[in-house]
Tab-separated table of C-alpha atoms and ligand atoms in Angstrom:
chain	number	residue	atom	x	y	z
U	1	UNK	CA	28.294	-17.802	23.557
U	2	UNK	CA	25.043	-19.434	24.419
U	3	UNK	CA	23.002	-21.119	21.901
U	4	UNK	CA	20.094	-19.692	21.891
U	5	UNK	CA	18.643	-17.147	19.797
U	6	UNK	CA	18.541	-13.322	20.454
U	7	UNK	CA	16.865	-10.386	17.899
U	8	UNK	CA	19.320	-7.679	16.754
U	9	UNK	CA	17.295	-5.323	17.906
U	10	UNK	CA	17.646	-6.120	22.256
U	11	UNK	CA	15.475	-7.703	23.833
U	12	UNK	CA	13.271	-7.287	26.779
U	13	UNK	CA	14.783	-7.203	30.691
U	14	UNK	CA	11.521	-9.394	31.611
U	15	UNK	CA	8.101	-10.907	31.139
U	16	UNK	CA	7.385	-7.653	33.485
U	17	UNK	CA	8.771	-5.581	30.100
U	18	UNK	CA	7.390	-7.567	27.685
U	19	UNK	CA	4.347	-7.009	29.602
U	20	UNK	CA	4.148	-3.385	29.582
U	21	UNK	CA	5.067	-3.404	26.693
U	22	UNK	CA	2.505	-5.838	25.116
U	23	UNK	CA	-0.348	-3.946	27.059
U	24	UNK	CA	1.331	-0.030	25.952
U	25	UNK	CA	0.586	-1.576	22.201
U	26	UNK	CA	-3.374	-2.833	23.162
U	27	UNK	CA	-4.246	-0.314	25.089
U	28	UNK	CA	-5.085	2.553	23.694
U	29	UNK	CA	-7.922	4.937	21.353
U	30	UNK	CA	-8.948	1.437	20.134
U	31	UNK	CA	-9.982	1.027	24.379
U	32	UNK	CA	-10.874	4.268	25.193
U	33	UNK	CA	-12.186	5.850	22.210
U	34	UNK	CA	-13.460	3.254	19.389
U	35	UNK	CA	-14.994	0.687	21.210
U	36	UNK	CA	-17.324	3.651	23.453
U	37	UNK	CA	-18.114	4.921	19.760
U	38	UNK	CA	-18.909	1.152	18.364
U	39	UNK	CA	-20.946	-0.417	21.096
U	40	UNK	CA	-22.925	2.887	20.571
U	41	UNK	CA	-23.064	2.743	16.683
U	42	UNK	CA	-23.850	-1.114	16.701
U	43	UNK	CA	-26.684	-0.948	19.727
U	44	UNK	CA	-24.760	-1.641	22.133
U	45	UNK	CA	-24.852	-5.611	23.913
U	46	UNK	CA	-25.120	-7.415	21.460
U	47	UNK	CA	-21.825	-5.732	20.230
U	48	UNK	CA	-19.799	-5.959	23.538
U	49	UNK	CA	-20.728	-9.940	23.986
U	50	UNK	CA	-20.218	-10.537	20.267
U	51	UNK	CA	-16.763	-8.651	20.897
U	52	UNK	CA	-16.417	-10.958	24.327
U	53	UNK	CA	-16.373	-13.981	22.259
U	54	UNK	CA	-14.845	-12.784	19.754
U	55	UNK	CA	-11.541	-11.707	21.539
U	56	UNK	CA	-11.378	-14.758	23.491
U	57	UNK	CA	-12.172	-17.174	20.853
U	58	UNK	CA	-10.538	-15.384	18.244
U	59	UNK	CA	-7.702	-12.940	19.129
U	60	UNK	CA	-6.080	-14.825	22.407
U	61	UNK	CA	-5.408	-17.925	19.654
U	62	UNK	CA	-3.840	-14.894	17.071
U	63	UNK	CA	-2.391	-13.512	19.862
U	64	UNK	CA	-0.812	-16.642	20.977
U	65	UNK	CA	0.833	-17.300	17.686
U	66	UNK	CA	2.189	-14.203	16.508
U	67	UNK	CA	4.023	-14.706	20.010
U	68	UNK	CA	5.325	-17.181	19.670
U	69	UNK	CA	6.103	-17.484	15.212
U	70	UNK	CA	7.932	-14.106	16.809
U	71	UNK	CA	9.990	-15.671	19.589
U	72	UNK	CA	11.016	-18.989	17.915
U	73	UNK	CA	12.860	-16.716	15.015
U	74	UNK	CA	13.609	-13.403	17.032
U	75	UNK	CA	13.566	-11.635	13.210
U	76	UNK	CA	10.971	-9.361	12.076
U	77	UNK	CA	7.787	-10.402	10.748
U	78	UNK	CA	8.803	-11.303	7.826
U	79	UNK	CA	11.786	-12.296	8.107
U	80	UNK	CA	10.615	-14.793	10.762
U	81	UNK	CA	7.489	-16.188	8.499
U	82	UNK	CA	10.528	-16.964	5.880
U	83	UNK	CA	12.466	-18.137	8.083
U	84	UNK	CA	9.912	-20.715	10.404
U	85	UNK	CA	9.037	-21.361	6.744
U	86	UNK	CA	11.870	-23.220	4.861
U	87	UNK	CA	12.643	-24.688	8.583
U	88	UNK	CA	9.542	-26.853	7.549
U	89	UNK	CA	10.219	-26.780	3.816
U	90	UNK	CA	7.453	-24.955	3.166
U	91	UNK	CA	7.424	-21.606	0.551
U	92	UNK	CA	9.240	-17.900	1.717
U	93	UNK	CA	6.134	-16.608	0.272
U	94	UNK	CA	4.937	-16.918	3.668
U	95	UNK	CA	6.403	-13.418	4.562
U	96	UNK	CA	3.649	-11.516	1.942
U	97	UNK	CA	1.124	-12.284	5.597
U	98	UNK	CA	3.825	-10.275	6.940
U	99	UNK	CA	3.962	-7.310	4.797
U	100	UNK	CA	0.770	-6.765	4.364
U	101	UNK	CA	0.664	-6.391	7.459
U	102	UNK	CA	3.244	-4.053	7.720
U	103	UNK	CA	1.130	-1.672	5.754
U	104	UNK	CA	-1.769	-2.067	7.551
U	105	UNK	CA	-0.160	-1.023	10.316
U	106	UNK	CA	0.518	2.075	8.847
U	107	UNK	CA	-2.498	3.230	7.213
U	108	UNK	CA	-3.778	2.661	10.588
U	109	UNK	CA	-1.410	4.723	12.476
U	110	UNK	CA	-2.532	7.578	9.710
U	111	UNK	CA	-5.371	8.475	11.177
U	112	UNK	CA	-4.545	7.072	14.538
U	113	UNK	CA	-1.929	9.857	14.999
U	114	UNK	CA	-4.915	12.277	13.813
U	115	UNK	CA	-6.962	11.524	16.718
U	116	UNK	CA	-4.112	11.118	19.123
U	117	UNK	CA	-3.269	15.149	18.439
U	118	UNK	CA	-7.124	15.628	19.275
U	119	UNK	CA	-5.909	14.153	23.242
U	120	UNK	CA	-2.614	16.399	22.943
U	121	UNK	CA	-5.391	19.266	22.014
U	122	UNK	CA	-7.498	18.639	24.846
U	123	UNK	CA	-4.872	18.600	27.021
U	124	UNK	CA	-4.185	22.518	26.577
U	125	UNK	CA	-8.373	23.053	26.396
U	126	UNK	CA	-8.868	21.473	29.222
U	127	UNK	CA	-5.975	23.508	31.604
U	128	UNK	CA	-7.367	26.683	29.695
U	129	UNK	CA	-10.862	26.208	31.841
U	130	UNK	CA	-12.332	25.932	28.472
U	131	UNK	CA	-14.666	22.805	30.140
U	132	UNK	CA	-15.104	24.978	33.365
U	133	UNK	CA	-19.773	24.372	33.280
U	134	UNK	CA	-20.232	23.800	29.864
U	135	UNK	CA	-22.870	22.598	28.907
U	136	UNK	CA	-23.092	19.429	26.486
U	137	UNK	CA	-23.986	21.603	23.668
U	138	UNK	CA	-21.518	24.063	23.804
U	139	UNK	CA	-19.178	20.851	24.290
U	140	UNK	CA	-20.649	19.735	21.227
U	141	UNK	CA	-19.711	22.675	19.102
U	142	UNK	CA	-16.412	23.434	20.610
U	143	UNK	CA	-15.149	19.869	19.114
U	144	UNK	CA	-16.876	20.548	16.052
U	145	UNK	CA	-14.992	23.772	15.753
U	146	UNK	CA	-11.801	21.444	17.087
U	147	UNK	CA	-12.618	19.248	14.273
U	148	UNK	CA	-13.650	21.301	11.061
U	149	UNK	CA	-10.144	22.861	11.285
U	150	UNK	CA	-7.783	21.362	9.460
U	151	UNK	CA	-4.595	23.732	10.160
U	152	UNK	CA	-5.342	22.713	13.844
U	153	UNK	CA	-5.456	19.556	13.483
U	154	UNK	CA	-2.526	19.478	11.437
U	155	UNK	CA	-1.002	21.182	13.982
U	156	UNK	CA	-1.720	18.343	16.403
U	157	UNK	CA	-1.391	15.435	14.028
U	158	UNK	CA	2.627	15.826	12.828
U	159	UNK	CA	3.125	16.847	16.698
U	160	UNK	CA	1.099	13.149	17.407
U	161	UNK	CA	2.986	11.799	14.517
U	162	UNK	CA	6.779	13.542	15.433
U	163	UNK	CA	6.960	12.473	19.074
U	164	UNK	CA	6.027	8.860	17.642
U	165	UNK	CA	9.069	8.869	15.779
U	166	UNK	CA	11.818	10.115	18.496
U	167	UNK	CA	10.491	7.255	20.680
U	168	UNK	CA	10.925	4.851	18.445
U	169	UNK	CA	14.070	6.181	16.090
U	170	UNK	CA	15.503	5.542	19.151
U	171	UNK	CA	14.303	2.285	19.721
U	172	UNK	CA	11.672	0.520	21.486
U	173	UNK	CA	13.511	-1.903	24.444
U	174	UNK	CA	14.648	0.180	27.674
U	175	UNK	CA	12.784	3.812	26.601
U	176	UNK	CA	8.797	2.729	27.034
U	177	UNK	CA	9.399	0.853	30.207
U	178	UNK	CA	10.105	3.130	32.440
U	179	UNK	CA	6.932	5.583	31.281
U	180	UNK	CA	4.474	2.670	30.912
U	181	UNK	CA	5.261	1.714	34.293
U	182	UNK	CA	4.264	4.916	36.030
U	183	UNK	CA	1.576	6.405	33.308
U	184	UNK	CA	-0.784	2.767	32.551
U	185	UNK	CA	-1.783	2.337	36.143
U	186	UNK	CA	-2.505	6.175	37.163
U	187	UNK	CA	-4.441	5.294	34.093
U	188	UNK	CA	-6.410	2.532	34.867
U	189	UNK	CA	-6.446	4.753	38.344
U	190	UNK	CA	-8.588	8.344	36.492
U	191	UNK	CA	-10.876	5.677	35.023
U	192	UNK	CA	-11.851	4.156	38.089
U	193	UNK	CA	-12.556	7.813	39.297
U	194	UNK	CA	-15.025	8.557	35.890
U	195	UNK	CA	-16.015	5.964	36.927
U	196	UNK	CA	-16.868	6.815	40.720
U	197	UNK	CA	-18.281	10.022	39.127
U	198	UNK	CA	-20.819	8.083	36.308
U	199	UNK	CA	-22.242	6.414	39.036
U	200	UNK	CA	-24.245	9.556	40.350
U	201	UNK	CA	-25.060	10.802	37.966
U	202	UNK	CA	-28.628	8.704	38.073
U	203	UNK	CA	-28.095	7.322	34.716
U	204	UNK	CA	-25.239	4.586	35.807
U	205	UNK	CA	-27.717	1.941	35.758
U	206	UNK	CA	-28.683	2.704	32.198
U	207	UNK	CA	-25.535	2.712	30.732
U	208	UNK	CA	-25.199	-1.235	32.676
U	209	UNK	CA	-28.370	-2.258	30.522
U	210	UNK	CA	-26.982	-0.073	27.590
U	211	UNK	CA	-23.720	-1.798	27.402
U	212	UNK	CA	-24.693	-5.804	27.937
U	213	UNK	CA	-28.610	-6.189	27.225
U	214	UNK	CA	-28.116	-8.978	25.046
U	215	UNK	CA	-30.378	-7.911	21.690
U	216	UNK	CA	-30.088	-10.698	19.594
U	217	UNK	CA	-31.480	-9.079	16.156
U	218	UNK	CA	-28.889	-6.662	16.199
U	219	UNK	CA	-25.750	-9.532	16.109
U	220	UNK	CA	-25.201	-9.798	12.338
U	221	UNK	CA	-24.708	-6.298	12.310
U	222	UNK	CA	-22.184	-5.878	14.518
U	223	UNK	CA	-20.791	-9.401	13.723
U	224	UNK	CA	-18.317	-8.232	10.916
U	225	UNK	CA	-17.144	-5.056	13.397
U	226	UNK	CA	-16.528	-6.513	17.030
U	227	UNK	CA	-13.850	-9.246	15.122
U	228	UNK	CA	-12.429	-6.053	13.380
U	229	UNK	CA	-12.365	-4.359	16.942
U	230	UNK	CA	-11.491	-7.693	18.905
U	231	UNK	CA	-8.057	-7.261	16.756
U	232	UNK	CA	-7.928	-3.597	16.010
U	233	UNK	CA	-7.702	-3.768	20.425
U	234	UNK	CA	-5.079	-6.271	21.033
U	235	UNK	CA	-2.856	-5.268	18.483
U	236	UNK	CA	-3.257	-8.181	16.152
U	237	UNK	CA	-3.387	-9.470	12.875
U	238	UNK	CA	-0.308	-6.556	11.689
U	239	UNK	CA	2.753	-8.531	13.635
U	240	UNK	CA	2.572	-5.503	15.879
U	241	UNK	CA	2.297	-8.403	19.117
U	242	UNK	CA	4.906	-10.844	16.799
U	243	UNK	CA	8.138	-8.527	17.082
U	244	UNK	CA	7.075	-7.885	20.741
U	245	UNK	CA	7.688	-12.082	21.200
U	246	UNK	CA	10.731	-11.599	19.229
U	247	UNK	CA	12.572	-9.285	22.049
U	248	UNK	CA	10.585	-11.680	24.839
U	249	UNK	CA	12.686	-13.498	26.665
U	250	UNK	CA	13.047	-17.263	26.855
U	251	UNK	CA	12.267	-18.311	29.998
U	252	UNK	CA	8.731	-16.518	29.603
U	253	UNK	CA	5.040	-18.555	29.460
U	254	UNK	CA	4.037	-16.928	26.924
U	255	UNK	CA	0.145	-18.461	27.614
U	256	UNK	CA	0.351	-17.130	31.063
U	257	UNK	CA	1.733	-13.650	29.738
U	258	UNK	CA	-0.402	-13.005	26.633
U	259	UNK	CA	-3.986	-13.703	29.293
U	260	UNK	CA	-2.286	-11.423	31.234
U	261	UNK	CA	-2.660	-9.201	28.017
U	262	UNK	CA	-5.653	-9.624	27.005
U	263	UNK	CA	-7.617	-9.899	30.016
U	264	UNK	CA	-6.129	-5.813	30.823
U	265	UNK	CA	-6.799	-4.710	27.302
U	266	UNK	CA	-11.049	-6.001	27.642
U	267	UNK	CA	-11.287	-4.798	30.985
U	268	UNK	CA	-9.979	-1.162	30.600
U	269	UNK	CA	-12.462	-1.417	27.413
U	270	UNK	CA	-14.948	-2.403	29.304
U	271	UNK	CA	-14.285	-0.155	32.237
U	272	UNK	CA	-13.903	2.632	29.945
U	273	UNK	CA	-17.525	1.839	28.803
U	274	UNK	CA	-19.555	1.367	31.897
U	275	UNK	CA	-18.034	4.945	32.582
U	276	UNK	CA	-18.763	6.963	29.598
U	277	UNK	CA	-22.577	5.467	28.882
U	278	UNK	CA	-23.941	7.119	32.376
U	279	UNK	CA	-22.473	10.369	30.922
U	280	UNK	CA	-24.183	9.758	27.970
U	281	UNK	CA	-27.104	9.505	29.384
U	282	UNK	CA	-26.488	11.563	31.848
U	283	UNK	CA	-25.898	14.788	29.462
U	284	UNK	CA	-28.965	13.972	26.771
U	285	UNK	CA	-26.521	12.798	23.742
U	286	UNK	CA	-26.563	10.838	21.363
U	287	UNK	CA	-25.271	7.156	21.480
U	288	UNK	CA	-24.129	6.181	18.231
U	289	UNK	CA	-23.336	10.037	17.802
U	290	UNK	CA	-20.057	8.244	16.173
U	291	UNK	CA	-15.912	9.155	16.498
U	292	UNK	CA	-16.688	12.607	18.817
U	293	UNK	CA	-18.679	10.596	21.598
U	294	UNK	CA	-15.860	11.011	24.114
U	295	UNK	CA	-14.162	13.777	23.253
U	296	UNK	CA	-18.020	15.699	23.628
U	297	UNK	CA	-18.526	13.328	26.777
U	298	UNK	CA	-15.750	13.427	29.257
U	299	UNK	CA	-14.555	17.157	28.499
U	300	UNK	CA	-18.320	17.905	30.248
U	301	UNK	CA	-18.131	15.649	32.672
U	302	UNK	CA	-15.176	17.095	34.056
U	303	UNK	CA	-15.546	20.779	33.716
U	304	UNK	CA	-19.075	19.498	35.981
U	305	UNK	CA	-17.216	18.150	38.833
U	306	UNK	CA	-15.184	19.521	42.090
U	307	UNK	CA	-11.429	19.430	40.660
U	308	UNK	CA	-12.029	18.390	37.091
U	309	UNK	CA	-10.013	21.177	35.697
U	310	UNK	CA	-6.674	18.995	36.827
U	311	UNK	CA	-8.382	15.620	36.330
U	312	UNK	CA	-9.659	16.807	33.107
U	313	UNK	CA	-5.750	17.907	31.705
U	314	UNK	CA	-4.188	14.772	34.048
U	315	UNK	CA	-6.947	12.274	31.772
U	316	UNK	CA	-5.702	13.700	28.172
U	317	UNK	CA	-1.929	12.960	28.704
U	318	UNK	CA	-2.426	9.796	29.826
U	319	UNK	CA	-4.698	9.056	26.866
U	320	UNK	CA	-2.238	10.624	24.847
U	321	UNK	CA	0.614	8.225	26.693
U	322	UNK	CA	-1.619	5.762	25.897
U	323	UNK	CA	-1.931	6.051	22.023
U	324	UNK	CA	1.240	7.501	21.452
U	325	UNK	CA	2.325	3.241	23.536
U	326	UNK	CA	-0.021	2.136	21.001
U	327	UNK	CA	1.514	4.014	17.922
U	328	UNK	CA	5.276	2.193	18.021
U	329	UNK	CA	4.025	-0.660	18.667
U	330	UNK	CA	2.536	0.337	14.570
U	331	UNK	CA	5.727	1.738	13.221
U	332	UNK	CA	8.312	-1.027	14.635
U	333	UNK	CA	7.492	-4.000	12.231
U	334	UNK	CA	8.323	-2.210	10.139
U	335	UNK	CA	10.837	-0.330	11.575
U	336	UNK	CA	12.157	-3.688	11.811
U	337	UNK	CA	12.470	-5.130	9.153
U	338	UNK	CA	13.579	-2.115	7.134
U	339	UNK	CA	16.610	-1.846	9.308
U	340	UNK	CA	17.949	-6.422	9.448
U	341	UNK	CA	17.362	-6.257	5.318
U	342	UNK	CA	18.756	-3.250	4.251
U	343	UNK	CA	20.757	-2.148	7.576
U	344	UNK	CA	19.236	1.507	7.399
U	345	UNK	CA	19.510	2.965	10.818
U	346	UNK	CA	16.533	3.391	13.204
U	347	UNK	CA	16.341	7.261	12.766
U	348	UNK	CA	17.001	7.113	9.157
U	349	UNK	CA	13.596	4.981	8.329
U	350	UNK	CA	11.629	5.818	11.375
U	351	UNK	CA	11.735	9.888	9.762
U	352	UNK	CA	10.708	8.894	6.469
U	353	UNK	CA	8.098	5.908	7.895
U	354	UNK	CA	6.189	8.403	10.039
U	355	UNK	CA	6.500	10.743	7.123
U	356	UNK	CA	4.618	8.960	5.023
U	357	UNK	CA	1.765	7.921	7.319
U	358	UNK	CA	2.015	11.711	8.146
U	359	UNK	CA	1.273	12.600	4.794
U	360	UNK	CA	-1.367	9.660	4.130
U	361	UNK	CA	-2.965	10.657	7.651
U	362	UNK	CA	-4.340	14.129	6.239
U	363	UNK	CA	-6.765	12.600	4.267
U	364	UNK	CA	-8.272	11.956	7.475
U	365	UNK	CA	-7.471	15.101	8.116
U	366	UNK	CA	-10.161	16.287	5.744
U	367	UNK	CA	-12.646	13.883	5.900
U	368	UNK	CA	-14.384	16.238	9.411
U	369	UNK	CA	-13.812	19.037	7.444
U	370	UNK	CA	-13.042	19.815	3.636
U	371	UNK	CA	-13.825	16.862	1.906
U	372	UNK	CA	-16.794	16.282	4.100
U	373	UNK	CA	-18.440	15.663	1.431
U	374	UNK	CA	-16.562	13.220	-0.476
U	375	UNK	CA	-18.164	9.224	0.230
U	376	UNK	CA	-17.023	6.816	-0.725
U	377	UNK	CA	-18.972	2.907	-1.945
U	378	UNK	CA	-22.695	5.314	-1.221
U	379	UNK	CA	-24.722	2.507	-2.102
U	380	UNK	CA	-28.962	4.384	-1.492
U	381	UNK	CA	-32.284	4.446	-3.364
U	382	UNK	CA	-30.097	5.986	-6.435
U	383	UNK	CA	-27.924	2.845	-6.431
U	384	UNK	CA	-24.133	1.922	-6.002
U	385	UNK	CA	-21.488	4.788	-6.801
U	386	UNK	CA	-18.183	4.245	-6.252
U	387	UNK	CA	-17.465	7.704	-5.424
U	388	UNK	CA	-20.073	10.806	-4.926
U	389	UNK	CA	-19.761	14.448	-3.916
U	390	UNK	CA	-22.070	14.756	-1.243
U	391	UNK	CA	-23.791	12.295	-0.685
U	392	UNK	CA	-26.003	11.173	2.969
U	393	UNK	CA	-24.737	7.397	2.853
U	394	UNK	CA	-21.166	6.026	2.013
U	395	UNK	CA	-17.460	6.181	3.816
U	396	UNK	CA	-15.470	9.675	4.255
U	397	UNK	CA	-12.005	9.051	3.036
U	398	UNK	CA	-10.681	7.821	7.376
U	399	UNK	CA	-13.890	5.549	6.922
U	400	UNK	CA	-12.869	3.877	3.831
U	401	UNK	CA	-9.222	3.275	6.475
U	402	UNK	CA	-10.645	2.223	9.202
U	403	UNK	CA	-13.618	-0.320	7.094
U	404	UNK	CA	-10.916	-1.455	4.950
U	405	UNK	CA	-7.947	-1.979	7.876
U	406	UNK	CA	-9.049	-3.407	10.182
U	407	UNK	CA	-12.976	-4.631	8.881
U	408	UNK	CA	-10.812	-6.890	6.122
U	409	UNK	CA	-6.399	-6.549	6.484
U	410	UNK	CA	-6.250	-7.166	10.450
U	411	UNK	CA	-9.095	-10.693	10.110
U	412	UNK	CA	-7.213	-11.477	6.569
U	413	UNK	CA	-3.778	-10.976	8.822
U	414	UNK	CA	-5.076	-12.747	12.166
U	415	UNK	CA	-6.472	-15.875	10.307
U	416	UNK	CA	-2.918	-16.411	7.973
U	417	UNK	CA	-0.847	-16.201	11.748
U	418	UNK	CA	-3.638	-18.655	12.954
U	419	UNK	CA	-2.804	-21.211	9.732
U	420	UNK	CA	1.133	-20.562	10.097
U	421	UNK	CA	1.780	-21.774	13.517
U	422	UNK	CA	-1.340	-24.600	13.501
U	423	UNK	CA	-0.496	-26.350	10.212
U	424	UNK	CA	2.709	-25.064	9.068
U	425	UNK	CA	4.956	-24.706	11.639
U	426	UNK	CA	3.851	-28.460	13.402
U	427	UNK	CA	2.994	-29.558	16.485
U	428	UNK	CA	6.137	-30.257	17.449
U	429	UNK	CA	7.386	-26.474	17.308
U	430	UNK	CA	4.085	-24.896	18.193
U	431	UNK	CA	4.637	-27.673	21.667
U	432	UNK	CA	7.612	-26.411	23.089
U	433	UNK	CA	7.248	-22.693	22.150
U	434	UNK	CA	4.426	-22.087	24.208
U	435	UNK	CA	6.255	-24.666	27.160
U	436	UNK	CA	2.783	-25.189	28.910
U	437	UNK	CA	2.911	-27.224	31.926
U	438	UNK	CA	-0.146	-29.238	31.956
U	439	UNK	CA	-0.332	-31.336	29.121
U	440	UNK	CA	-4.728	-30.185	27.644
U	441	UNK	CA	-3.761	-27.205	27.920
U	442	UNK	CA	-1.669	-27.313	25.450
U	443	UNK	CA	-3.810	-29.441	23.368
U	444	UNK	CA	-6.922	-26.882	24.032
U	445	UNK	CA	-4.804	-24.382	22.939
U	446	UNK	CA	-3.547	-25.327	19.730
U	447	UNK	CA	-7.150	-27.030	19.150
U	448	UNK	CA	-8.181	-22.688	19.488
U	449	UNK	CA	-5.295	-22.064	16.764
U	450	UNK	CA	-5.717	-24.308	14.618
U	451	UNK	CA	-9.910	-24.692	13.872
U	452	UNK	CA	-11.425	-22.356	16.588
U	453	UNK	CA	-9.633	-18.982	15.141
U	454	UNK	CA	-9.614	-19.705	11.718
U	455	UNK	CA	-13.067	-21.220	11.277
U	456	UNK	CA	-14.527	-18.445	13.619
U	457	UNK	CA	-13.055	-15.647	11.042
U	458	UNK	CA	-13.999	-17.489	7.663
U	459	UNK	CA	-17.650	-17.909	9.606
U	460	UNK	CA	-17.935	-14.690	10.023
U	461	UNK	CA	-16.232	-13.266	6.293
U	462	UNK	CA	-18.771	-15.897	5.072
U	463	UNK	CA	-22.412	-14.261	7.681
U	464	UNK	CA	-21.274	-11.199	6.136
U	465	UNK	CA	-21.211	-11.610	2.768
U	466	UNK	CA	-24.884	-13.595	3.056
U	467	UNK	CA	-26.508	-11.774	5.231
O	501	LIG	N1	-4.009	-2.037	20.343
O	501	LIG	C1	-4.414	-0.405	20.404
O	501	LIG	C2	-5.324	0.239	20.518
O	501	LIG	O1	-6.787	-0.609	20.372
O	501	LIG	C3	-4.106	-0.541	18.666
O	501	LIG	C4	-2.693	-0.338	17.865
O	501	LIG	C5	-1.863	-0.897	18.494
O	501	LIG	C6	-3.109	-1.416	16.685
O	501	LIG	N2	-1.007	-1.495	17.452
O	501	LIG	C7	-1.447	-2.846	16.596
O	501	LIG	C8	-3.946	-2.180	16.269
O	501	LIG	C9	-1.724	-3.037	15.993
O	501	LIG	C10	-3.844	-3.103	15.310
O	501	LIG	C11	-3.413	-3.527	14.714
O	501	LIG	O2	-5.689	1.692	20.454
């Protein structure tokens, strides 16, 4: 028998499959739906540049840390952290970072599934020709109708959650590979087609300026959101990438692999933004429109070009699949943990977890209709209220879940993972696992993981508190 440890859940066939799976996890609604509307909300170029800096200096080092922890221990995140900590005589309580991560992942999935459902809904709407020749105002009203109808949202939310649970029940290794190999490149091609269209709108340069003009006065406001989104976009901070790392073959080089995944993900985000904003301006829409931005802008674009109807259908199918491969990675850490720990079947665990997320997701569904007026953390002229019905300011239920997960839990999770790899595991173990050819490359990576990423996270938190 070989002495190499292998995960009980299986293992990727090769480095390519890991890249596909990790890219499938990273590229999703975060790049195509969330990134553009956050850029719009936080004022364009300043947000984009801070986001890129956070990806490079914090996101990638944390992603490396997660992957190497997972691959070294070959178990689900909670057991991985406990086992590696025990190896060096540290408390097994490190596994709490992974438990917090699993919970965060489930919370994210609860709203992720609702938005994934919007994409599924749009596949049919596109196919029916609902968007042919419509004006931007009409698409806006259409979207308003969709999210205003709780039963419609619940239906698609259920479809999304159910299909994700089926895939995860069958096991991640294997099934995912086939679909991703075709769908991911196709999504990329369609984004390029959209980019081609936005070049013809006459507002392309305006879009580029909006995306890349740096306005220093906006940096501070966008700092924490940009860092949080860097984590969200790369799928780091909860153990998703750690569990995928546990399935990674020993021969694959972690450094090159992770950098490729991060580059692909970032590229898709930028591409989505550069393609979207010219259309936003051409249609006279408001960039800070919020979560509906993509669902109003793109149907309008598809509705006004030849073959737009077919392309629109294909596009929303691909977004659905991209969302779906991300959703799977959100469930996987908890599923793998429960299977390891209690020896229960994947199918059973997946069903119950999906059901719990589905239930919690109803809160997000209602945020757009029945509970629209319910606002939390209201801080306005009348002072601070934890909760107020009908307030102008404040966060709705979806806003609270999003804030808590992306801006607090993901960076905290990332901080724990980076500190664990940089300070607890020890230099020799990290060097062995990274197996970088060049000693200088290792020194630089280890420095980023040990000092830059943790300090960066703390500085952003501090800046937010003192601003
Ligand atoms: N990265 C995915 C996206 O951009 C979402 C996602 C998947 C995620 N797994 C995650 C976010 C883990 C945070 C943590 O759409």
